[in-house]
Short mmCIF file of N, CA and C in Angstrom, two decimals:
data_model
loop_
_atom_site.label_atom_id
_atom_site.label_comp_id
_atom_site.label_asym_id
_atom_site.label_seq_id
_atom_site.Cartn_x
_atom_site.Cartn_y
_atom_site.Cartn_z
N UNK A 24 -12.31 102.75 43.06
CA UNK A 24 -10.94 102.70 42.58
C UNK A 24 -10.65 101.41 41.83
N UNK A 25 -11.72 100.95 41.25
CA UNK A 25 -11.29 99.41 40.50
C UNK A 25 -10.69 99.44 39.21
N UNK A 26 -9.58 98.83 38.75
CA UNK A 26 -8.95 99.18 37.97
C UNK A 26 -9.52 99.24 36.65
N UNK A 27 -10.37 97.95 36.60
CA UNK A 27 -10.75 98.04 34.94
C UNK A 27 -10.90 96.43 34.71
N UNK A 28 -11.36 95.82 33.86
CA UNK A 28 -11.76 94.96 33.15
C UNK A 28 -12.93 95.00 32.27
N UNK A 29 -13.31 93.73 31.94
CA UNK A 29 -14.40 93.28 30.71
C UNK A 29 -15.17 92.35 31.67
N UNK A 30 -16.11 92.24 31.93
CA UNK A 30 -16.92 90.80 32.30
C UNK A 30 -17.77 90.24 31.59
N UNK A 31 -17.65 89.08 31.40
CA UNK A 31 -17.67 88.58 30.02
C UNK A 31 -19.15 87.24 30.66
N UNK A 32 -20.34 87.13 30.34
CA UNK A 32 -20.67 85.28 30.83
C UNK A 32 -20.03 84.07 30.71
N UNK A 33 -19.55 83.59 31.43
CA UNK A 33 -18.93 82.28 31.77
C UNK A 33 -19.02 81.50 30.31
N UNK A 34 -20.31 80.96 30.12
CA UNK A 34 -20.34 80.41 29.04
C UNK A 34 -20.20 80.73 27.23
N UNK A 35 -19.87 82.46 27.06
CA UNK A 35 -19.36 82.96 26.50
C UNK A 35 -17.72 82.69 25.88
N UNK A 36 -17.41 83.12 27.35
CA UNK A 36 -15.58 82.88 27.24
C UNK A 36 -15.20 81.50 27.39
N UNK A 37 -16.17 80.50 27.99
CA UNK A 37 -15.78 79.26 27.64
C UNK A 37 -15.78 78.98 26.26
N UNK A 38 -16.90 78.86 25.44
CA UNK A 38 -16.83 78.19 24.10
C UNK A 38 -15.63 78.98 23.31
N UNK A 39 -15.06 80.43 23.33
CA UNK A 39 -13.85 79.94 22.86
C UNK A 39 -12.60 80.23 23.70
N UNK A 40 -12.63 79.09 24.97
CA UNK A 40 -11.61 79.26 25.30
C UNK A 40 -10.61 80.28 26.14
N UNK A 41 -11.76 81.35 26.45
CA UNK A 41 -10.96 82.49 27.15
C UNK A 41 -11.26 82.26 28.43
N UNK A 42 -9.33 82.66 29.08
CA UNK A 42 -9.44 82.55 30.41
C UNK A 42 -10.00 83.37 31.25
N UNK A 43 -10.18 83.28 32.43
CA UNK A 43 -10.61 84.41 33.83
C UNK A 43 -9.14 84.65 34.08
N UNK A 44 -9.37 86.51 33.69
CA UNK A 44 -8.27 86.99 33.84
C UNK A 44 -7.52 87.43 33.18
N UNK A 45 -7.39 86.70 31.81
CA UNK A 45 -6.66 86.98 30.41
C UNK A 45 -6.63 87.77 29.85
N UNK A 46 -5.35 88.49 29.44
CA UNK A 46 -5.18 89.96 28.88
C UNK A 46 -6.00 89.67 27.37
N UNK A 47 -6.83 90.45 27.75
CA UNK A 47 -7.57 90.87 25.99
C UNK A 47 -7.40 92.31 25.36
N UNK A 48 -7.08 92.66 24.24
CA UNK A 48 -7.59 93.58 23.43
C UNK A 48 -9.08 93.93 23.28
N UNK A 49 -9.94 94.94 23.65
CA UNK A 49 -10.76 95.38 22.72
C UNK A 49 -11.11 96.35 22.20
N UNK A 50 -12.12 96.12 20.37
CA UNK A 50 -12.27 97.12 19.82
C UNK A 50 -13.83 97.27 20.25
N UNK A 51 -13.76 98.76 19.88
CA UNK A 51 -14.97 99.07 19.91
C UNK A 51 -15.61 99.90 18.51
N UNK A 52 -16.04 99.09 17.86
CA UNK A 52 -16.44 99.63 16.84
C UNK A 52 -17.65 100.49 16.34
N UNK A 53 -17.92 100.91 17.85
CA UNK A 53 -18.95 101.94 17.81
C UNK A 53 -18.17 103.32 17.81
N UNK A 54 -17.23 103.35 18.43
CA UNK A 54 -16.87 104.81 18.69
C UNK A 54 -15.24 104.79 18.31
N UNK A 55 -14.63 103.76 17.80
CA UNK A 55 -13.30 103.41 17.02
C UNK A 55 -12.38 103.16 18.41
N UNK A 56 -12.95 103.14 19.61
CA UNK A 56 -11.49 103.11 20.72
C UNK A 56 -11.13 101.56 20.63
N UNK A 57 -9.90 101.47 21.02
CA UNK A 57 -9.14 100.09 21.48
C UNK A 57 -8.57 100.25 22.34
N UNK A 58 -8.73 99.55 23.21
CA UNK A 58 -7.67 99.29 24.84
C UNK A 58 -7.68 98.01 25.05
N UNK A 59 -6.66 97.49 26.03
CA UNK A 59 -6.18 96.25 26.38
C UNK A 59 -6.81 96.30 28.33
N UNK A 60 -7.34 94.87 28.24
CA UNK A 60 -7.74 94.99 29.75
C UNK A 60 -7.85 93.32 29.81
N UNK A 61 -8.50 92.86 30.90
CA UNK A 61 -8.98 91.35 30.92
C UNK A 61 -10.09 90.90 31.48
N UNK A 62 -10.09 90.00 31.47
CA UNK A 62 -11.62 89.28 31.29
C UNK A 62 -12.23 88.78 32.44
N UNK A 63 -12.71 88.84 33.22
CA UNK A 63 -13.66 88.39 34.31
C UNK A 63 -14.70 87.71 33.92
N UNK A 64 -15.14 86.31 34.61
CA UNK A 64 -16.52 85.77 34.26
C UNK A 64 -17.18 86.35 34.65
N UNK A 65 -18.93 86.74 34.18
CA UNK A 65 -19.75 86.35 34.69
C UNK A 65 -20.92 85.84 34.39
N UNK A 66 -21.97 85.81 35.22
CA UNK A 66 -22.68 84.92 35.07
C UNK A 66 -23.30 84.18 34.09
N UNK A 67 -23.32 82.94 34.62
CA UNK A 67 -23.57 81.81 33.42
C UNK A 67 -24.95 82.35 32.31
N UNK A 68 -24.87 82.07 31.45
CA UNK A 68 -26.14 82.13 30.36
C UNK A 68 -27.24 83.42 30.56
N UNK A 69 -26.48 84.43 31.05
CA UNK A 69 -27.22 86.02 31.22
C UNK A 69 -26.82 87.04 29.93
N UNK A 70 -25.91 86.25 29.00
CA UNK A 70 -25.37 87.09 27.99
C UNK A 70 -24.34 88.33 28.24
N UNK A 71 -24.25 88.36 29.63
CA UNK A 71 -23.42 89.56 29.96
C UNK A 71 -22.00 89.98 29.18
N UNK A 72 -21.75 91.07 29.07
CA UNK A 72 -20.54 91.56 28.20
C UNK A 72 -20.60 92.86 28.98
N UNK A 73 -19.81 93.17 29.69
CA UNK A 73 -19.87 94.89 30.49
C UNK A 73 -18.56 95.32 30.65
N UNK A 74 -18.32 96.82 30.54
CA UNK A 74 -17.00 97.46 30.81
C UNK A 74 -17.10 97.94 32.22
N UNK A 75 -15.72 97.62 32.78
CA UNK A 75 -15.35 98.16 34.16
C UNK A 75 -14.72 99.00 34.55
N UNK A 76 -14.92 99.67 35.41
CA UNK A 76 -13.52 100.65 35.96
C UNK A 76 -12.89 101.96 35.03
N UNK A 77 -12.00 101.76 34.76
CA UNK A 77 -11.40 102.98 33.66
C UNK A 77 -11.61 102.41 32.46
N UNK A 78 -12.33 100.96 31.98
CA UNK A 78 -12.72 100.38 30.54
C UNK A 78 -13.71 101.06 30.46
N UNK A 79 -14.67 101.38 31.49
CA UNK A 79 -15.90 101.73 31.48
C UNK A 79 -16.11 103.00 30.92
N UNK A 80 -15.10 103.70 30.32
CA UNK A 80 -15.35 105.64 29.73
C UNK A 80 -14.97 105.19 28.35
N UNK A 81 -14.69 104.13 28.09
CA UNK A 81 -14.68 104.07 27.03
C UNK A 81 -15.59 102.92 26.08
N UNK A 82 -16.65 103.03 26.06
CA UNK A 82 -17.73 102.17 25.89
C UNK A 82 -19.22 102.60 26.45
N UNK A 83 -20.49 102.24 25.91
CA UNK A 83 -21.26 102.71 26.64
C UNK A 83 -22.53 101.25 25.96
N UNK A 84 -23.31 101.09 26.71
CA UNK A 84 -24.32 99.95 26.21
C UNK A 84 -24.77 100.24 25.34
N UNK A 85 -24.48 98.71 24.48
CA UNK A 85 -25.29 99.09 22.98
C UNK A 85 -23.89 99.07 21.50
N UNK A 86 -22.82 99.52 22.81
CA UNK A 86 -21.83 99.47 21.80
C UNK A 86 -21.11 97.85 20.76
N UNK A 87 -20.83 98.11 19.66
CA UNK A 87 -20.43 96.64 19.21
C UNK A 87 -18.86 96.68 19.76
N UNK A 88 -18.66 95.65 20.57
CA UNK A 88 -17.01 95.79 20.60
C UNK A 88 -16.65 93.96 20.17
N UNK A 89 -15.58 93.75 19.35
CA UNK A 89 -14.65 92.71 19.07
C UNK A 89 -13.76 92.45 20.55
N UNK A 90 -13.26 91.53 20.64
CA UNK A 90 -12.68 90.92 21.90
C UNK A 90 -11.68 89.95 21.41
N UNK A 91 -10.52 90.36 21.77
CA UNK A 91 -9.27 89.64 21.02
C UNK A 91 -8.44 88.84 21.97
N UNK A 92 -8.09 87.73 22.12
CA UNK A 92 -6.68 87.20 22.76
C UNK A 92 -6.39 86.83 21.65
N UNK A 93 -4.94 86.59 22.04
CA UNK A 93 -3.57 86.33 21.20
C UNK A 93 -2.57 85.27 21.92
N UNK A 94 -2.32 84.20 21.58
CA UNK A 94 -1.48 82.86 22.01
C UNK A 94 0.08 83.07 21.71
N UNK A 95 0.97 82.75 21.93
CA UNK A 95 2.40 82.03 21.51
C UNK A 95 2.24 81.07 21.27
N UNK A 96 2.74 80.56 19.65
CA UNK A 96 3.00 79.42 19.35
C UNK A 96 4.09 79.26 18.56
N UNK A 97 4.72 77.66 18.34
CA UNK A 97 5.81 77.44 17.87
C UNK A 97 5.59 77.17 16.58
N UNK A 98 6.27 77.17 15.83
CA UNK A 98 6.16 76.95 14.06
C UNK A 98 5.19 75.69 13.86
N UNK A 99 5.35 74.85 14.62
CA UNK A 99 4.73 73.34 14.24
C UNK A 99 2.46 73.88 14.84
N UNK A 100 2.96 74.45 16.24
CA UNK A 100 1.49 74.81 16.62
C UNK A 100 1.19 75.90 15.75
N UNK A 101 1.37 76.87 14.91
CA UNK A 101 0.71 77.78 13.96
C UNK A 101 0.29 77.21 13.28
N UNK A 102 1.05 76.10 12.56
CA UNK A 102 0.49 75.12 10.93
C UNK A 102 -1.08 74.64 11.95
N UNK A 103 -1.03 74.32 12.92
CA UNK A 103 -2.35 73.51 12.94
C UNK A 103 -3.33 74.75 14.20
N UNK A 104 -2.96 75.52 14.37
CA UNK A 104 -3.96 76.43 15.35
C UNK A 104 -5.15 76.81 14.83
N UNK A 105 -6.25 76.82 15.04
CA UNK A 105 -7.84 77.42 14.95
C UNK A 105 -8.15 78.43 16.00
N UNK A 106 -8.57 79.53 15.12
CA UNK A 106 -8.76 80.65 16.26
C UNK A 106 -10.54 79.95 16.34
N UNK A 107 -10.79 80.70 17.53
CA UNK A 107 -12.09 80.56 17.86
C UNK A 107 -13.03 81.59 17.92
N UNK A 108 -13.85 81.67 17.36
CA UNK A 108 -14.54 82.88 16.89
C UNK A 108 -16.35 82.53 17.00
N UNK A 109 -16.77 83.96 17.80
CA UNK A 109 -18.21 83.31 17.80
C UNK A 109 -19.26 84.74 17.70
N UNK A 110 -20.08 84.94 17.14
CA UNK A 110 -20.54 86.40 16.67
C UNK A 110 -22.02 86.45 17.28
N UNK A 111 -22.27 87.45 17.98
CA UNK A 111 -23.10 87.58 19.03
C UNK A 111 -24.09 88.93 18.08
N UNK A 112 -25.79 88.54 18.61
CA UNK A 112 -26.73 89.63 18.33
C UNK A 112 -26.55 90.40 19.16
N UNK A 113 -27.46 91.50 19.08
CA UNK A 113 -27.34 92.79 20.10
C UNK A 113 -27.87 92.81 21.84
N UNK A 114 -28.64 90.84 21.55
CA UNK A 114 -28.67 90.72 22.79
C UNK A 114 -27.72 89.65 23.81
N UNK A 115 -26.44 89.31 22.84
CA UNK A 115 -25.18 88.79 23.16
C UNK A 115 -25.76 87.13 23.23
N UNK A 116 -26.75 86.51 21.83
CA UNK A 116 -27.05 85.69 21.96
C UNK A 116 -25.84 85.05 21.01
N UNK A 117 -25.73 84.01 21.02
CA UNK A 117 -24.53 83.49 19.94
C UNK A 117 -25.52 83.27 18.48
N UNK A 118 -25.02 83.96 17.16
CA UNK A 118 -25.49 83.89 15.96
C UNK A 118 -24.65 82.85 15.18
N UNK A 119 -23.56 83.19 15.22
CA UNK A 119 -22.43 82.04 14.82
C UNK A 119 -21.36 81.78 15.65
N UNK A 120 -21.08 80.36 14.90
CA UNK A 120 -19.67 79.48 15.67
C UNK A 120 -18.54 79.24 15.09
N UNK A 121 -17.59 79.75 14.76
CA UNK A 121 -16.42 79.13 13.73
C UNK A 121 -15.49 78.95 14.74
N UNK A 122 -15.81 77.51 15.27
CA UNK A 122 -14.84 76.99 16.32
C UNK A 122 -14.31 75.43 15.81
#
């Protein structure tokens, strides 16, 4: 009966910044679905990225999915915000960094 999440490797959602727990968007651009769920660590430097629970019917290994949070900010923090962005091979190694 587990509700659902993303589990993400620790050191993944660290470099940009995503919390344990944090409502994310994702796409899945294998099969076009999007749903909103959140993020669970896990383990450090295993590359892990896995769907849980009721995330889990919608996704299957192998799939490419994008992974979105979204901030509030005030007029002055938009002029200077950097999203953090980091693009992973098919074995969720990091390829690029635009952090």
């Amino acid at each position: 009966n587990y509700e659902g999440s993303l589990t993400i490797s620790a050191d993944l959602a660290e470099l940009v910044e995503l919390q344990e727990y944090e409502r994310i968007l994702v796409g899945n651009l294998s099969n076009g679905e999007r749903f909103e769920t959140y993020a669970i660590y896990g383990v450090r430097n295993q590359g892990v990225i896995q769907l849980n629970g009721a995330a889990a019917h919608l996704g299957k290994t192998g799939d490419r999915l994008t992974i979105m949070s979204f901030g509030a900010y005030d007029s002055e923090e938009a002029t200077t915000h950097q999203p953090k962005i980091i693009v992973l091979d098919e074995k969720n190694r990091v390829l690029e960094k635009r952090i």
